[in-house]
């Protein structure tokens, strides 16, 4: 399980793609099916999840992060 | 010995000149010869000459057209051999000229009304390439969200595909991504509707592995690759990526490659320093994306694993003109719509379609197709971070190279790659170093040491270390990458002292603080008292002197000073100072 802090951003790569830009700089692609409350541009969150090594996407913006839990910071 | 060194330097200079000389043999094609008889000859005299030619060479010269009689302009069918014979015969006296009747070729400009918006097709030189082939006889598999036959794909030929997401033989698109890629490869062209595609006479095989939301599993993708290889695809386009190394994927790629399939994949859109899976696998061509000006798109991955670059477009807010325009479906309504997309997803199908063009002129071996794509690409100079791989895709140059009789495929590179040049732990960018200037710097610094042989131990290890550090650095390391790790440590190790200033940022311009007498001076000042290290310091002075002199002559690009006379003089003055410093230091000890 991965725990990281970051900002949710709407991605320019393909319709309906959302990114989590971690405070350390890496960009993760938020796996489809994440709760709507998470998918808000600019939302700062603390997230727990796993990187899906078995999933590939058309957006290709970074590792695919399946969010298990999240907490809004601001 | 001195002569030998001078001869070696001369040899390098000659090689450099030859390597940079334009291809003088490259000319137009012709299958007839134009004979322009002198104006002063009478019709009877000309008739006599014509009959003589007919008798001697078994060809009959004819007036070029009904308007040629006054000008005495005749054509005769023939090749280079006949041209030579005619030019060396006594016909020369009675003609003004005997020349090849070159064939002028018109460019193929499609009649699709929105073709003018497809900057990307002109960027890869499509109009000249279409004149030679349109991809007929080749099948391109599209492993994506499926393909829907929108109106501008109506004249495009399809072979049966498969939907691995819903396990169905109907591989229609429910997202728009796959249909867009199908358009780039083989949009119905010259149909007076919409836009054009690259290999529009090729057949498409739609394979759906991504769901409507744009994600899919490694197992479905691997199965789709095997399906394509088993059902006659010559090229596979994979505009998707992510995840990690998976044995099923690696085996599927090896299987398809062994069956003679060219596999092209998008490098990824994370703006990160390594191509994503599956594009980074050996035997997969990883494609980075370019914007409309031919520069790397800001999202495109680069560095380790990137093989070539092609237009991927950049959409700036509401302005979609910089994107790649094709006919696809709306992801919400499913209705056909002309839409511009951006991404390495859009760049990969440019390369896949040109691979299909290469196959359609008869090259089937995937390694040869890859070599042709890379050799014909327009190289981008000073690509220290490997943004572009072999360079920018050029369809016309690729098809022309594929049609040459003797293909100069780099067997050596193939051997290197198959034995570790390219694997999943490390990767080597073959184009990172301009080899000849570097060798010139190393040899030149030894030549300088030889000139000072009264004072310096030419063959000592410490002097050698200084010469290498000052002139070239451990330059083979410059193109060395370990996947997913920063590359700058290798760039630093692979740089000479003058190049260190730009090594971390990957800039080709020399930093004037580093490219000067400053560091050699500090080294000499610090180390002159030491019996061994002083030779490192003196060696570095000589090495830097040669590096600066070669740069001053070859590529005088200096930060803040430009690349003109000021930069040149700065480098030369510092080179002389370095040499003087070395001589003083050597004499003092």
XYZ file of C-alpha atoms in Angstrom:
663
model
C 0.000 0.000 0.000
C 1.279 3.386 -1.048
C 0.626 6.511 0.971
C 1.242 9.898 -0.548
C 0.243 13.522 -0.543
C -0.548 15.433 -3.688
C -2.821 17.541 -5.844
C -5.605 16.224 -8.072
C -5.459 17.615 -11.604
C -7.586 17.154 -14.707
C -5.300 15.785 -17.397
C -5.103 17.094 -20.949
C -4.407 13.572 -22.187
C -7.688 12.020 -23.222
C -11.193 12.657 -21.982
C -11.886 11.763 -18.376
C -8.263 11.332 -17.336
C -7.323 12.531 -13.844
C -3.834 12.887 -12.426
C -2.476 12.972 -8.895
C 0.688 15.068 -8.828
C 2.529 13.985 -5.684
C 4.283 16.562 -3.518
C 7.535 14.771 -4.430
C 6.959 15.531 -8.115
C 5.802 12.239 -9.639
C 2.580 12.145 -11.622
C 0.168 9.251 -11.137
C -2.849 8.456 -13.278
C -5.877 7.934 -11.034
C -7.419 4.555 -11.852
C -10.961 4.669 -13.238
C -13.736 4.163 -10.730
C -12.345 6.546 -8.122
C -15.038 8.376 -6.122
C -16.379 11.610 -7.700
C -15.514 13.607 -4.545
C -11.833 12.978 -5.251
C -11.952 14.122 -8.871
C -11.865 17.903 -8.420
C -9.245 20.035 -10.078
C -6.785 21.487 -7.569
C -7.884 19.378 -4.616
C -5.030 18.693 -2.159
C -5.317 15.201 -0.730
C -3.652 12.495 1.329
C -4.149 9.233 -0.532
C -3.672 5.557 0.155
C -3.676 3.154 -2.729
C -1.802 0.663 -4.869
C -0.028 1.016 -8.192
C -1.636 -1.293 -10.745
C 1.262 -2.951 -12.577
C -1.190 -4.942 -14.703
C -3.056 -1.976 -16.193
C -2.092 0.019 -19.258
C -3.929 3.136 -20.472
C -4.234 5.413 -23.460
C -3.351 8.462 -21.347
C 0.100 7.138 -20.291
C 0.765 10.018 -17.898
C 2.356 7.839 -15.196
C 1.842 4.792 -12.957
C -1.840 3.872 -12.548
C -2.843 4.490 -8.920
C -5.906 2.692 -7.585
C -7.104 4.869 -4.731
C -8.287 2.890 -1.703
C -8.752 5.756 0.770
C -8.291 9.487 0.637
C -8.527 12.490 2.882
C -8.992 16.071 1.696
C -6.337 18.443 3.056
C -7.530 21.627 1.360
C 56.139 9.194 -34.984
C 55.322 12.867 -35.457
C 54.525 12.190 -39.125
C 52.357 9.265 -38.139
C 50.331 11.432 -35.774
C 49.958 14.166 -38.365
C 48.864 11.596 -40.925
C 46.293 10.240 -38.457
C 44.898 13.730 -37.877
C 44.757 14.363 -41.615
C 42.910 11.077 -42.035
C 40.323 12.081 -39.430
C 39.871 15.422 -41.179
C 39.286 13.672 -44.493
C 36.783 11.261 -42.941
C 34.933 14.198 -41.408
C 34.794 15.966 -44.739
C 33.557 12.843 -46.503
C 30.918 12.174 -43.877
C 29.547 15.683 -44.265
C 29.696 15.855 -48.067
C 26.310 15.802 -49.800
C 25.435 12.665 -51.724
C 26.757 13.660 -55.120
C 25.317 10.588 -56.790
C 21.735 11.415 -55.882
C 20.049 12.590 -59.099
C 16.687 12.311 -60.791
C 15.491 9.326 -62.769
C 15.153 9.055 -66.577
C 14.412 6.433 -69.196
C 15.108 8.501 -72.307
C 17.789 10.830 -73.620
C 17.285 14.277 -75.182
C 19.315 15.063 -78.342
C 19.413 18.720 -79.323
C 20.879 18.961 -82.850
C 22.632 22.134 -83.903
C 20.423 24.810 -85.427
C 22.688 25.137 -88.472
C 22.112 21.546 -89.661
C 19.702 20.945 -92.523
C 16.821 18.486 -92.219
C 18.646 16.094 -94.526
C 21.778 16.150 -92.374
C 19.721 15.485 -89.249
C 17.915 12.638 -90.978
C 21.289 11.151 -91.817
C 22.398 11.328 -88.198
C 19.122 9.798 -86.982
C 19.543 6.874 -89.342
C 23.132 6.390 -88.221
C 22.045 6.220 -84.581
C 19.267 3.765 -85.459
C 21.713 1.519 -87.217
C 24.430 1.651 -84.633
C 22.463 1.517 -81.354
C 19.193 -0.097 -82.514
C 17.054 2.760 -81.214
C 15.155 5.338 -83.233
C 15.324 9.006 -82.234
C 12.002 10.790 -82.599
C 10.936 14.399 -82.461
C 9.900 15.181 -78.911
C 6.622 16.799 -80.034
C 4.993 18.476 -82.991
C 6.736 21.697 -81.934
C 10.234 20.243 -81.774
C 11.136 20.334 -85.483
C 12.269 23.967 -85.510
C 14.437 23.422 -82.473
C 15.810 20.072 -83.737
C 14.957 18.442 -80.380
C 14.825 14.622 -80.504
C 14.345 12.009 -77.782
C 15.609 8.445 -77.837
C 14.772 5.791 -75.260
C 17.819 4.653 -73.344
C 19.678 4.456 -70.072
C 22.948 5.676 -68.582
C 24.927 3.249 -70.749
C 23.524 4.629 -74.012
C 23.968 8.177 -72.726
C 27.651 7.509 -72.212
C 28.030 5.897 -75.660
C 26.283 8.813 -77.394
C 28.310 11.390 -75.535
C 31.543 9.699 -76.583
C 30.505 9.233 -80.238
C 31.060 11.676 -83.116
C 27.434 12.744 -82.645
C 28.864 15.241 -80.238
C 29.994 17.501 -83.080
C 26.527 17.856 -84.555
C 24.572 18.419 -81.318
C 24.239 21.276 -78.877
C 23.572 18.880 -75.998
C 23.018 15.195 -75.140
C 21.299 15.034 -71.756
C 19.193 12.684 -69.625
C 15.511 13.427 -70.184
C 14.732 13.659 -66.456
C 11.240 12.793 -65.303
C 9.667 15.530 -63.228
C 7.276 14.206 -60.607
C 4.173 15.953 -59.451
C 3.423 15.823 -55.732
C 0.310 13.956 -54.681
C -1.993 16.443 -53.041
C -5.168 14.770 -51.809
C -8.528 16.377 -52.534
C -9.830 15.955 -48.970
C -11.137 19.457 -48.098
C -9.560 19.634 -44.629
C -6.196 18.286 -45.781
C -4.838 21.830 -45.404
C -5.245 21.512 -41.614
C -3.028 18.415 -41.468
C 0.337 20.072 -40.822
C 1.477 16.732 -39.446
C 1.334 15.014 -42.844
C 3.396 17.701 -44.539
C 5.838 17.580 -41.606
C 6.664 13.970 -42.458
C 6.904 14.654 -46.217
C 3.805 12.664 -47.194
C 3.126 14.303 -50.575
C 6.385 12.996 -52.039
C 5.979 9.595 -50.351
C 2.439 9.054 -51.705
C 3.829 9.303 -55.184
C 5.625 6.023 -54.587
C 3.270 3.975 -52.387
C 0.055 4.234 -50.423
C 0.547 1.091 -48.402
C -1.473 -1.423 -50.402
C -1.055 -5.089 -49.509
C -0.109 -4.498 -45.864
C -2.301 -5.013 -42.778
C -1.891 -2.750 -39.755
C -3.333 -3.977 -36.447
C -4.581 -1.265 -34.083
C -4.502 -2.415 -30.473
C -6.646 0.205 -28.757
C -10.251 1.090 -27.844
C -11.556 -0.486 -31.072
C -12.366 1.155 -34.409
C -15.760 2.444 -35.589
C -16.231 2.796 -39.338
C -17.002 6.533 -39.419
C -17.873 8.067 -42.841
C -14.241 9.038 -43.520
C -13.206 5.372 -43.055
C -15.850 4.115 -45.496
C -13.435 3.539 -48.390
C -10.752 2.077 -46.103
C -10.286 -1.672 -46.194
C -10.650 -3.703 -42.996
C -9.842 -7.274 -42.008
C -11.648 -9.008 -39.117
C -10.433 -8.039 -35.636
C -11.535 -8.891 -32.114
C -12.837 -7.242 -28.941
C -10.821 -8.684 -26.038
C -12.652 -6.537 -23.468
C -16.129 -7.907 -24.176
C -15.003 -11.122 -25.935
C -16.772 -10.362 -29.188
C -15.893 -10.372 -32.874
C -17.281 -6.838 -33.174
C -14.364 -4.549 -32.266
C -16.234 -1.243 -32.541
C -14.985 1.800 -30.645
C -16.819 3.298 -27.662
C -14.223 5.921 -26.817
C -12.873 7.605 -29.984
C -9.178 7.029 -29.329
C -8.800 3.930 -31.524
C -10.864 5.352 -34.387
C -8.710 8.499 -34.365
C -5.552 6.365 -34.657
C -7.148 4.339 -37.467
C -7.693 7.674 -39.246
C -4.053 8.731 -38.985
C -2.980 5.390 -40.436
C -5.575 4.940 -43.192
C -8.309 7.595 -43.245
C -10.159 7.320 -46.571
C -8.198 9.730 -48.769
C -8.896 11.426 -52.114
C -12.599 10.914 -51.410
C -13.493 14.620 -51.431
C -14.452 14.345 -47.775
C -12.816 15.196 -44.470
C -9.122 14.550 -43.994
C -6.348 12.251 -45.214
C -4.483 9.259 -43.767
C -0.913 8.103 -44.336
C -1.111 4.514 -45.664
C -4.666 4.762 -46.956
C -4.472 1.719 -49.190
C -3.390 -0.522 -46.294
C -5.918 -2.722 -44.463
C -6.787 -2.158 -40.816
C -7.303 -4.840 -38.141
C -9.153 -3.394 -35.123
C -8.295 -5.068 -31.801
C -10.132 -3.714 -28.755
C -8.230 -4.065 -25.465
C -9.089 -0.775 -23.743
C -12.512 -0.203 -22.212
C -14.551 2.928 -22.776
C -12.653 4.573 -19.918
C -9.343 4.057 -21.721
C -7.710 1.352 -19.557
C -6.991 -2.301 -20.188
C -5.109 -5.280 -18.808
C -1.687 -6.567 -19.784
C -3.139 -10.017 -20.539
C -5.692 -8.696 -23.053
C -3.013 -6.597 -24.767
C -0.602 -9.550 -24.950
C -3.326 -11.736 -26.449
C -4.159 -9.065 -29.004
C -0.487 -8.918 -30.085
C -0.517 -12.703 -30.657
C -3.846 -12.458 -32.513
C -2.402 -9.834 -34.859
C 0.722 -11.923 -35.530
C -1.388 -15.023 -36.226
C -3.795 -13.238 -38.565
C -1.424 -11.666 -41.049
C -0.671 -8.225 -39.616
C 2.564 -6.727 -40.947
C 2.578 -3.866 -38.454
C 1.073 -3.453 -34.960
C 0.320 -0.029 -33.468
C 0.134 0.143 -29.654
C -0.871 3.637 -28.513
C -1.115 2.761 -24.853
C 1.245 2.163 -21.976
C 1.963 2.021 -18.290
C 2.184 -0.784 -15.781
C 5.367 -2.743 -15.322
C 7.398 -5.515 -16.847
C 5.184 -8.540 -17.497
C 6.363 -11.872 -18.862
C 3.174 -12.401 -20.917
C 3.751 -9.111 -22.693
C 7.429 -9.747 -23.345
C 6.675 -13.208 -24.738
C 3.899 -11.896 -26.979
C 6.219 -9.231 -28.401
C 8.973 -11.788 -29.031
C 6.394 -14.063 -30.712
C 5.149 -11.331 -33.041
C 8.667 -10.152 -33.852
C 9.722 -13.709 -34.722
C 6.738 -13.876 -37.052
C 8.032 -10.835 -38.890
C 5.727 -8.170 -37.449
C 6.891 -4.576 -36.906
C 5.691 -3.375 -33.485
C 5.332 0.371 -32.861
C 4.314 1.860 -29.502
C 3.842 5.286 -27.928
C 6.667 6.375 -25.601
C 4.196 7.782 -23.055
C 2.933 11.197 -21.951
C 4.487 11.639 -18.502
C 7.284 14.051 -19.600
C 9.611 11.575 -17.914
C 13.085 10.356 -18.700
C 12.323 6.837 -20.029
C 9.893 5.303 -22.475
C 6.905 3.590 -20.818
C 6.096 -0.108 -21.068
C 5.529 -1.711 -23.561
C 7.393 0.722 -25.851
C 10.680 0.212 -23.988
C 10.852 -3.499 -24.766
C 13.465 -4.616 -27.276
C 11.952 -5.047 -30.756
C 9.345 -2.359 -30.102
C 9.823 1.034 -31.783
C 9.187 3.690 -29.116
C 7.824 6.943 -30.554
C 8.164 10.368 -28.914
C 5.843 13.243 -29.904
C 6.649 16.472 -31.770
C 4.692 19.723 -31.913
C 3.882 21.569 -35.147
C 7.327 23.179 -35.210
C 9.110 19.841 -34.937
C 10.161 20.301 -31.313
C 9.456 17.692 -28.610
C 5.925 18.106 -27.252
C 6.065 19.108 -23.571
C 4.246 15.971 -22.387
C 6.330 13.479 -24.383
C 8.563 10.982 -22.607
C 12.201 11.061 -23.708
C 15.560 9.538 -22.911
C 16.065 5.810 -22.383
C 14.270 3.699 -24.956
C 13.042 6.448 -27.322
C 13.774 5.337 -30.904
C 12.219 8.003 -33.154
C 9.972 11.101 -33.006
C 6.812 11.911 -34.991
C 4.048 14.532 -34.861
C 1.859 14.145 -31.761
C 0.602 17.709 -31.640
C -0.007 20.176 -28.836
C -3.463 21.548 -28.078
C -3.296 24.926 -26.410
C -6.510 25.435 -24.461
C -9.343 26.013 -26.915
C -6.984 26.264 -29.891
C -6.908 22.787 -31.429
C -4.999 23.775 -34.604
C -1.775 22.360 -33.177
C -3.341 18.942 -32.609
C -3.714 15.951 -34.940
C -7.036 16.120 -36.802
C -8.905 12.937 -37.811
C -12.475 11.661 -38.122
C -13.535 9.773 -34.998
C -16.484 9.401 -32.643
C -17.524 11.571 -29.717
C -16.788 9.719 -26.468
C -20.170 10.669 -24.997
C -22.605 10.562 -27.909
C -20.806 8.053 -30.164
C -21.557 10.340 -33.139
C -18.930 10.822 -35.869
C -16.937 14.006 -35.365
C -13.757 15.616 -36.722
C -11.549 16.162 -33.701
C -7.942 17.092 -32.948
C -6.121 15.023 -30.311
C -2.639 15.302 -28.814
C -0.276 12.716 -27.405
C 2.382 10.144 -28.134
C -0.724 8.041 -28.926
C -1.025 10.186 -32.077
C 2.718 10.067 -32.863
C 2.984 6.249 -32.884
C 0.486 5.694 -35.750
C 2.511 8.043 -37.978
C 5.457 5.666 -37.581
C 3.296 2.528 -37.861
C 1.786 3.798 -41.114
C 5.187 4.671 -42.590
C 6.357 1.175 -41.568
C 3.403 -0.113 -43.634
C 4.569 2.017 -46.600
C 8.049 0.479 -46.281
C 6.555 -3.028 -46.177
C 4.394 -2.303 -49.208
C 7.499 -1.695 -51.363
C 8.769 -5.145 -50.436
C 10.774 -4.933 -47.187
C 9.296 -7.456 -44.769
C 11.987 -8.128 -42.146
C 11.053 -6.087 -39.041
C 14.662 -5.288 -38.142
C 15.262 -3.927 -41.632
C 12.069 -1.846 -41.476
C 13.219 -0.427 -38.129
C 16.664 0.338 -39.520
C 15.128 2.111 -42.532
C 12.847 4.212 -40.307
C 15.786 5.252 -38.147
C 18.315 5.825 -40.918
C 15.886 7.910 -42.960
C 14.752 10.041 -40.007
C 15.963 13.651 -39.987
C 18.524 13.744 -37.158
C 18.152 16.519 -34.591
C 21.536 17.993 -33.648
C 22.561 18.456 -30.021
C 19.965 16.024 -28.689
C 21.795 15.386 -25.419
C 18.703 14.164 -23.546
C 17.541 11.893 -26.407
C 14.279 13.756 -26.975
C 14.103 12.510 -30.555
C 15.804 9.105 -30.818
C 17.107 8.739 -34.366
C 15.306 11.968 -35.342
C 12.096 13.232 -36.927
C 10.124 10.740 -39.032
C 10.450 11.319 -42.823
C 8.061 9.180 -44.896
C 9.525 10.138 -48.281
C 13.121 9.452 -47.262
C 12.031 6.143 -45.677
C 10.228 4.905 -48.796
C 13.112 6.012 -51.034
C 15.642 4.213 -48.820
C 13.455 1.101 -48.840
C 13.518 1.073 -52.645
C 17.301 1.144 -52.920
C 18.922 -1.987 -54.292
C 21.580 -2.357 -51.656
C 20.384 -1.720 -48.153
C 23.068 -0.742 -45.749
C 21.461 -2.101 -42.618
C 23.635 -1.637 -39.630
C 24.334 -5.252 -38.779
C 26.730 -4.110 -36.125
C 23.993 -2.195 -34.298
C 21.677 -5.184 -34.585
C 24.335 -7.394 -33.063
C 24.913 -4.907 -30.258
C 21.216 -4.736 -29.493
C 20.759 -8.470 -29.494
C 23.643 -8.918 -27.099
C 22.763 -6.382 -24.447
C 22.887 -3.037 -26.237
C 19.247 -2.699 -25.423
C 17.625 -4.589 -22.599
C 15.353 -3.818 -19.709
C 18.017 -2.719 -17.248
C 20.045 -0.331 -19.334
C 19.916 1.324 -22.719
C 22.434 2.992 -24.975
C 21.698 5.987 -27.181
C 23.862 5.284 -30.213
C 23.550 8.832 -31.519
C 24.532 10.669 -28.336
C 28.144 11.308 -29.298
C 29.639 12.700 -32.468
C 32.477 10.194 -32.542
C 34.969 11.786 -34.926
C 35.436 15.150 -33.139
C 35.907 13.241 -29.879
C 38.567 10.968 -31.382
C 40.171 14.056 -32.915
C 40.315 15.650 -29.453
C 41.959 12.596 -27.874
C 44.512 12.205 -30.682
C 45.092 15.946 -30.831
C 45.874 16.135 -27.131
C 48.383 13.310 -27.504
C 49.904 15.182 -30.424
C 50.362 18.260 -28.225
C 51.929 16.092 -25.510
C 54.276 14.717 -28.175
C 55.321 18.224 -29.157
C 56.288 18.812 -25.506
C 57.934 15.382 -25.193
C 61.151 16.960 -23.931
C 59.302 18.004 -20.801
C 56.433 15.534 -20.302
C 56.305 11.725 -19.947
C 54.037 11.103 -22.964
C 53.148 7.534 -22.079
C 52.555 7.946 -18.332
C 49.161 6.964 -16.963
C 48.674 10.149 -14.964
C 49.337 12.345 -17.993
C 46.950 10.168 -20.022
C 44.240 10.573 -17.377
C 44.674 14.345 -17.542
C 44.584 14.367 -21.353
C 41.342 12.339 -21.443
C 39.685 14.376 -18.674
C 40.581 17.629 -20.418
C 39.815 16.683 -24.007
C 36.943 14.224 -24.263
C 35.952 12.737 -20.904
C 34.801 9.115 -20.840
C 32.560 10.039 -23.765
C 31.075 6.575 -24.490
C 29.194 6.952 -21.180
C 27.220 9.938 -22.521
C 24.622 7.778 -24.206
C 24.310 5.303 -21.349
C 20.987 5.118 -19.505
C 19.657 3.008 -16.663
C 15.871 2.906 -16.987
C 13.975 5.099 -14.513
C 17.130 6.614 -13.002
C 18.479 10.106 -13.730
C 20.975 10.091 -16.581
C 23.040 13.138 -15.611
C 25.717 11.199 -13.638
C 26.653 9.437 -16.884
C 26.628 12.722 -18.776
C 28.997 14.223 -16.181
C 31.366 11.238 -16.360
C 31.158 11.353 -20.147
C 32.072 15.038 -20.332
C 35.456 16.693 -20.611
C 36.321 19.542 -18.236
C 35.127 22.271 -20.681
C 31.825 20.437 -21.207
C 31.037 20.017 -17.494
C 29.118 23.297 -17.304
C 26.339 22.028 -19.558
C 26.479 18.354 -18.569
C 23.819 18.302 -15.855
C 21.258 20.260 -17.840
C 22.124 18.458 -21.059
C 22.957 21.694 -22.874
C 25.227 21.524 -25.898
C 26.508 25.064 -25.380
C 29.794 25.405 -23.515
C 29.737 27.344 -20.265
C 32.488 29.993 -20.518
C 33.571 29.423 -16.886
C 34.270 25.749 -17.550
C 35.408 26.166 -21.145
C 38.381 28.316 -20.162
C 41.843 28.201 -18.642
C 40.290 28.571 -15.156
C 40.016 24.918 -14.061
C 43.360 23.826 -15.596
C 44.975 26.800 -13.834
C 43.504 25.779 -10.475
C 44.613 22.176 -11.022
C 48.148 23.232 -11.861
C 48.283 25.596 -8.898
C 47.096 22.886 -6.517
C 48.938 19.862 -7.898
C 52.234 21.103 -9.305
C 54.070 20.093 -6.125
C 52.953 16.462 -6.298
C 55.213 14.082 -8.266
C 52.395 12.110 -9.916
C 49.308 14.355 -9.802
C 51.141 17.226 -11.465
C 51.044 15.228 -14.702
C 47.279 14.914 -14.398
C 47.086 18.694 -14.083
C 49.433 19.297 -17.044
C 47.639 16.651 -19.104
C 44.329 18.351 -18.388
C 45.788 21.671 -19.627
C 46.745 20.059 -22.940
C 43.431 18.202 -23.200
C 41.399 21.344 -22.543
C 43.542 23.249 -25.063
C 42.665 20.744 -27.795
C 39.000 20.486 -26.776
C 38.629 24.279 -26.918
C 40.513 24.541 -30.217
C 38.416 21.798 -31.867
C 35.219 23.405 -30.513
C 36.352 26.821 -31.771
C 36.715 25.407 -35.270
C 33.839 22.906 -35.321
C 30.983 24.138 -33.126
C 31.809 27.353 -31.292
C 28.618 27.498 -29.220
C 29.258 29.292 -25.941
C 26.690 30.340 -23.372
C 26.168 34.161 -23.354
C 28.740 34.581 -26.164
C 26.756 33.058 -29.033
C 28.367 31.014 -31.762
C 30.084 33.671 -33.857
C 33.467 35.368 -33.922
C 33.336 36.371 -30.234
C 32.813 32.779 -29.067
C 35.452 31.533 -31.495
C 38.062 34.026 -30.310
C 37.244 33.367 -26.661
C 37.778 29.627 -27.126
C 40.983 30.050 -29.150
C 42.518 32.506 -26.678
C 41.774 30.138 -23.818
C 43.136 27.196 -25.804
C 46.411 29.081 -26.277
C 46.501 30.039 -22.593
C 46.002 26.372 -21.654
C 48.826 25.308 -23.940
C 51.111 28.005 -22.554
C 50.219 26.995 -19.007
C 51.015 23.356 -19.776
C 54.343 24.280 -21.284
C 55.296 26.484 -18.326
C 54.189 23.823 -15.846
C 56.088 21.093 -17.667
C 59.240 23.180 -17.932
C 59.057 24.148 -14.260
C 59.037 20.515 -13.240
